[in-house]
Structures are given as C-alpha cells and as structure tokens.
Amino acid sequence: MTRNSTLGNMLDKAAAVLDCYRPNGGAFRLTDITAKTGLSKTTAFRLCADLVRLGLLEREADTYRLGGKLFELGSLVPRRHDLRETALPFLQDLFEATHETVHLGVREGHDVVYVERIHGHQAVTLPSRIGGRLPLTCTGVGKALLAFSGTDLTEEVLAEPLRRLTPYSVTDPARLRTAIEQIQVSGLAYEEQEAALDVSCIASPVFDGPTAVAALSVAVPRARFHPARLAPAVRTAALGLSRALRSGRTV
Amino acid sequence: MTRNSTLGNMLDKAAAVLDCYRPNGGAFRLTDITAKTGLSKTTAFRLCADLVRLGLLEREADTYRLGGKLFELGSLVPRRHDLRETALPFLQDLFEATHETVHLGVREGHDVVYVERIHGHQAVTLPSRIGGRLPLTCTGVGKALLAFSGTDLTEEVLAEPLRRLTPYSVTDPARLRTAIEQIQVSGLAYEEQEAALDVSCIASPVFDGPTAVAALSVAVPRARFHPARLAPAVRTAALGLSRALRSGRTV
DNA sequence: AAAATATGTTCCATGACACGGAACAGCACG
DNA sequence: CGTGCTGTTCCGTGTCATGGAACATATTTT
C-alpha cells in the first residue's frame, strides 16, 4: 500500500513511461514497461490505459507504442519548429548540391539533438535520427557545436570520459582539444567513421550571435568522401542559414 | 475543496494543458492556461511547474511553451516516423523536379495530418504545417485521401456541414461528390485556392493495400500553376512511394 | 493431461497527496 | 495612493491513485 517512493506523483510516472521510448522508440509490452520504470503492474496498467485514452500512447495487441498526439505536439515545439522552418531551404540547397544525407542539429547538454535529417534513395546507415541524441564528441555536427559553445562547456566535456561509438571515435581528450581548435579557425568540422563505420562527415556551425545555435552537415559513405567538393557547399549553407536567422531576428 | 469534476485525474489535466497548444503552438501565460482548461489557478500553476520539471514544457518569463522532450518523443512515433523515412526520398525527387512546396499527409478522423512538408526559399503561405490538422475537404491531400478511404467515410463527411477556409472552399456536398468520383478515376486531386488564397495544389494517393495510407501533393502559387507539368511528377512520386511501401512490407 | 509459468486484467481498503480557497507578493495602470 | 492584474505560497480536507491479492487466459514444461 505504501506508494512507490522513487517517483513523486502520477505525472512523474507517466513521464517515466514515455521515457521508456527514448531514444529509439519501438513497442513495449506491459511487463517491459514495469521492468523499465519500476512501477507496479497495476499502476503501469492503469497509467497506460489512461495514456492510450489521451492519445499519447497507442495500443496494438498487448504492446504499447507512442501515440499520434505526441507527433502533433512535438511538431509544434517552437524552438525546433522555427529553426527547422528557416533552415529547410538551405538544407534543400545542400542536398541538391550533394545528394548526400544532410543533418541539422542543436546542442542539448552534452548531446546533439537532430532537428532535421534529409536524404535520398541511397541513405547511409547512421545512428542519427530526427529527435535522436548522440554524444557531442562523436559526430560532425556535435563537434561543430562544441567548438563554438564556449570554453566552459569544452572543459566540462573534456573532463569526463569520452564516449565511443566506433573504434575510430576520438577518446583522447588531448586529440579532441586540438581538433576543436582546428574547427575554431576553419569553421569546419570533419568526422571520419567516428559515429558509424564507413561514414564520414563534414559539418559547419550556424550562428545567431556569439555562440553556435545549430550546426549542419553532410554525411557520405567513405568511398564518395571528397572534402574539397563538399566543404564549400556545407560552409555556404551554414553561412546562408546564419544570415537568415540574423535577418529574421532583427525584423 | 471539491475537485474539478470535468477532468478526471491529474493526467487528464496535464493533457488538457498540452492540448492548449494544438494546433498552432505558441506561448501562453498561466492565466491563458487556466482560461483554456478551466483549471484552478493553483492547480495549473503546480501542474505547469511539474511539466517544466519533466521537460514537456519550457518556461520563459511568465510564459510557457512546449518543451524539447516533446520534440524528441514526437519524432519517435513509429507510424509517422516509418512513413516519413520511406517517403522522404520520393518527396525529395518531387521537390527537385518542381522546386515547389511538397506535402505528405495521412488521414486522422475527418482531418488530414501533415507528416512532412518541404519547401525552398520562396515558400507559399499556407495553413499547412507538420503535425497540423486541416479538414479533409479543403485540401488536395485531404481530398485524395477521402476519395480512397471507403464510401462509409465519404458519406460521413458529406453528411456534416463542409468547413470553409477560403471563399473558394467547396461547401456543396453534390459538387464534392462529383469531385471525389473524378479523383477516383484519375488518381489525381486538384485544389484551387480552397485552403489558401493564391495557392493551388495537385495531390495523389499513396497505397499499401486497398485504401490510401497517405497522400502527397505539390502546392504552388496560382501564377505558376501548370497541371500538365506537375501532375505527372506528383503521380510518379505517389506510385513510387506506394511501391516502396509494398516491397518494404513483404520483406 | 496436468502442472507450471508467464502474461494481462479486475477488485478493494487505505492513506498519501492533489485539490481549491484564501492570503500574499509584485507589477502596471490612472 | 488605491485598484486591478498578474504569479506564488500556505494549508486543512477528503478524493482518488495505490499495490497486493485474486482472477483470467495463453503458452510452455513436466
């Protein structure tokens, strides 16, 4: 009868249920949810039923998935929506120039959150997905953001152990520090197989003030990786978007 | 002390708060929220504080906006995400062929919900937005969906008064019925200034079985509206996507 | 076939906690 | 200075979310 002490109120519990689905979505059964959240079977059952009734979860034969209303609400989040809307034309330009996978990401804590990801028929296989999170240190977009987010953040990130997604991920703080310095002078971040095997990436920061508000990149299979051709396109798109953001703000 | 009887539990109240932001997002103050939801000031205050703590809402100087976690969760909704992922290459093709605003939408009840919307620098002004809802009867995508969602739904929609977004919106059930029949034989839905002034649109349904699972369209300013050029492109993209969905399912 | 294990589901008494009214605090007005 | 508007804190009350136990229904093991 004593309430579960770890989660405060009903809302915390509901949020815990939803958090089960981060960062990869999927479909879970009631038992999976009780295991992940620590909620009692009864509580999880009632909670899921409520969430289904509210459209935040959907049910299909003993499994629960995220519901359509979350999609609607997520699309309305102003910070994301506004950025995406101004960025999209530039991302399209970049895609049309390269026909490679194009990313737009923002920083959230020590992670990059992808706001947009467009690609054609031959998509590279990458851990990135819209709304997904990856460590700042393992991706082109992340490194571009990190290099222009202030020295405090850089030191914070370098202080803790660097995560590894592939054997090529940079885990030596000293190497990362020099990489960041190069990014700061060139305005371009390179990444080779550090997030996924056989995928390289060029990224460039987007500014709306002193620090980067976003970064965009193209990711290409290693066989087609030609920096001399890609770098100017990425840089152009990033500068164009920066200018659009500034002019939008002064209106 | 008597509890608000109209909303059952704490979760209902939280969902009511989030629903304030549909369908147009924005930023609301505490008073706005109490007015829209009917919650008491105290309850709304506590609830919003909880939602901010959970990342579902963000606060900025006495106003609340939808929070970043909703964006993350919304992007993971499987039904939407999977469709978007397979559709994107075809939408890109269509955009590259036309350089006009491209839509992808699905049906939800008597509305169309837009799953994707891509555009270049000269975007047409339209009420459509990703995650947004519009009446099936006022948009190209909507009419394409309606024409291939079974006669039961058609009759349901025709039975109730038809909504009007512009002076050109079709409100005569008889005219809409013949329009639907034309769509059914041609596989193409036309719409001229019925959703927004000065914008016309050609749409085509996407199939993964007997009924349409989605529809895609291009929307163009009236001055550039050349059906003979646009229709084949739209049709090609829709057929390509249909085929990709089918082959994806049989794997 | 029976037993065992795993699911999802319903029932219930209980007390933790969400509730709204009242009071307070800070601002902008005229 | 008062008056009207915000957001915020406090607190006693009783509602309703809670988890255990029991039930239902599959699937697997003996």
XYZ file of N, CA, C and O (backbone and C1' of nucleotides) in Angstrom, chain D:
210
model
P 0.463 55.405 1.351
O -0.319 55.803 0.072
C -1.316 56.873 0.161
C -2.260 56.627 -0.946
C -2.867 55.226 -0.969
O -4.098 55.237 -0.281
C -2.351 56.058 -3.176
P -4.614 53.751 0.239
O -5.521 53.265 -0.987
C -6.701 53.984 -1.317
C -7.059 53.736 -2.764
C -7.667 52.357 -3.034
O -8.816 52.515 -3.832
C -5.810 52.727 -4.470
P -9.880 51.333 -3.873
O -9.661 50.677 -5.309
C -9.537 51.526 -6.458
C -9.126 50.685 -7.644
C -9.630 49.246 -7.613
O -10.203 48.921 -8.860
C -7.307 49.286 -7.994
P -11.054 47.567 -9.039
O -10.122 46.741 -10.026
C -9.765 47.302 -11.289
C -8.589 46.561 -11.851
C -8.785 45.046 -11.932
O -8.660 44.615 -13.273
C -6.683 45.582 -10.988
P -9.202 43.153 -13.626
O -7.832 42.340 -13.702
C -6.985 42.527 -14.818
C -5.548 42.347 -14.450
C -5.108 40.917 -14.201
O -5.004 40.220 -15.425
C -3.945 42.483 -12.821
P -4.872 38.640 -15.465
O -3.317 38.458 -15.777
C -2.616 37.546 -15.028
C -1.275 38.091 -14.620
C -0.464 37.053 -13.874
O 0.262 36.315 -14.821
C -0.528 39.063 -12.627
P 0.147 34.754 -14.812
O 1.217 34.390 -13.694
C 2.554 34.863 -13.855
C 3.241 34.921 -12.513
C 3.524 33.548 -11.895
O 4.838 33.544 -11.343
C 2.267 34.857 -10.383
P 5.405 32.116 -10.889
O 5.059 32.043 -9.350
C 5.687 32.958 -8.459
C 5.134 32.790 -7.059
C 5.228 31.374 -6.475
O 6.282 31.356 -5.521
C 3.196 32.476 -5.894
P 6.673 29.998 -4.805
O 5.770 30.025 -3.496
C 6.008 31.026 -2.513
C 4.994 30.904 -1.388
C 4.992 29.563 -0.644
O 5.151 29.835 0.747
C 2.788 30.195 -1.215
P 5.538 28.642 1.742
O 4.172 28.466 2.556
C 3.373 29.614 2.798
C 2.020 29.241 3.392
C 1.948 27.884 4.091
O 1.302 28.042 5.345
C 0.206 28.082 2.520
P 1.455 26.906 6.459
O 0.031 26.207 6.383
C -1.160 27.010 6.413
C -2.359 26.120 6.161
C -2.215 24.689 6.695
O -3.422 24.289 7.307
C -2.799 24.628 4.435
P -3.303 23.214 8.576
O -4.831 22.752 8.741
C -5.894 23.702 8.587
C -7.044 23.083 7.799
C -7.495 21.702 8.271
O -8.917 21.636 8.135
C -6.729 21.542 6.028
P -9.730 20.359 8.500
O -10.067 19.745 7.069
C -10.738 20.566 6.119
C -10.946 19.785 4.831
C -11.506 18.365 5.027
O -12.576 18.199 4.125
C -9.556 18.290 3.704
P -13.647 17.096 4.423
O -13.494 16.078 3.216
C -13.525 16.543 1.865
C -12.994 15.446 0.939
C -13.524 14.050 1.242
O -13.476 13.253 0.075
C -11.229 14.062 1.526
P -14.785 13.222 -0.851
O -14.147 13.136 -2.312
C -13.351 14.239 -2.763
C -12.168 13.766 -3.602
C -12.423 12.549 -4.481
O -11.645 12.754 -5.670
C -10.619 12.096 -3.073
P -12.101 12.070 -7.057
O -10.737 11.398 -7.512
C -9.492 12.002 -7.131
C -8.418 10.938 -7.016
C -8.627 9.731 -7.914
O -7.359 9.206 -8.217
C -8.511 9.000 -5.741
P -6.987 9.174 -9.796
O -5.473 8.690 -9.749
C -4.515 9.493 -9.108
C -3.602 8.643 -8.255
C -2.989 7.437 -8.964
O -1.635 7.318 -8.554
C -4.205 6.707 -7.050
P -0.746 6.189 -9.051
O -0.884 5.185 -7.846
C -0.188 5.467 -6.649
C -0.410 4.361 -5.656
C -0.004 2.996 -6.185
O 1.237 2.641 -5.631
C -2.065 2.923 -4.965
P 2.150 1.722 -6.517
O 2.047 0.351 -5.713
C 2.309 0.356 -4.319
C 1.770 -0.907 -3.698
C 2.277 -2.192 -4.343
O 2.315 -3.205 -3.362
C -0.054 -2.068 -4.615
P 3.253 -4.383 -3.347
O 2.308 -5.543 -2.777
C 1.705 -5.381 -1.507
C 0.422 -6.179 -1.461
C 0.543 -7.634 -1.915
O 0.119 -8.496 -0.869
C -1.279 -6.565 -3.004
P 0.229 -10.070 -0.977
O -1.237 -10.539 -1.416
C -2.383 -9.960 -0.802
C -3.636 -10.403 -1.540
C -3.595 -11.835 -2.079
O -4.855 -12.455 -1.875
C -4.070 -10.381 -3.838
P -5.039 -14.025 -2.187
O -6.100 -13.990 -3.382
C -7.251 -13.162 -3.280
C -7.960 -13.113 -4.618
C -8.063 -14.469 -5.338
O -9.346 -14.600 -5.924
C -7.039 -12.899 -6.752
P -9.755 -15.973 -6.645
O -9.821 -15.525 -8.174
C -10.629 -14.417 -8.552
C -10.404 -14.081 -10.006
C -10.526 -15.286 -10.959
O -11.507 -15.008 -11.942
C -8.597 -13.995 -11.431
P -11.899 -16.172 -12.980
O -11.108 -15.716 -14.280
C -11.281 -14.387 -14.776
C -10.473 -14.217 -16.053
C -10.557 -15.406 -17.008
O -10.751 -14.910 -18.322
C -8.296 -14.956 -16.474
P -11.288 -15.890 -19.455
O -9.964 -16.154 -20.310
C -9.221 -15.032 -20.785
C -7.818 -15.443 -21.176
C -7.726 -16.712 -22.016
O -7.210 -16.377 -23.284
C -6.023 -16.601 -20.400
P -7.316 -17.235 -24.561
O -5.972 -16.825 -25.288
C -5.045 -17.833 -25.582
C -3.694 -17.506 -24.969
C -2.607 -18.452 -25.451
O -1.759 -17.743 -26.342
C -2.488 -18.095 -23.086
P -1.090 -18.546 -27.501
O 0.226 -19.132 -26.808
C 1.113 -18.235 -26.108
C 2.105 -19.041 -25.292
C 2.659 -20.280 -26.007
O 4.069 -20.220 -26.012
C 1.996 -20.803 -23.807
P 4.941 -21.366 -26.702
O 5.588 -22.078 -25.436
C 6.242 -21.295 -24.425
C 6.553 -22.172 -23.217
C 7.343 -23.444 -23.545
O 8.458 -23.523 -22.664
C 5.447 -23.968 -22.231
P 9.497 -24.698 -22.795
O 9.109 -25.588 -21.547
C 9.043 -24.972 -20.255
C 8.665 -26.022 -19.209
C 9.452 -27.330 -19.315
O 9.915 -27.704 -18.025
C 7.122 -27.783 -19.315
P 10.880 -28.931 -17.842
O 9.931 -30.028 -17.223
C 9.218 -29.737 -16.005
C 8.170 -30.824 -15.777
C 8.712 -32.237 -15.931
O 8.832 -32.852 -14.642
C 6.580 -31.979 -16.977
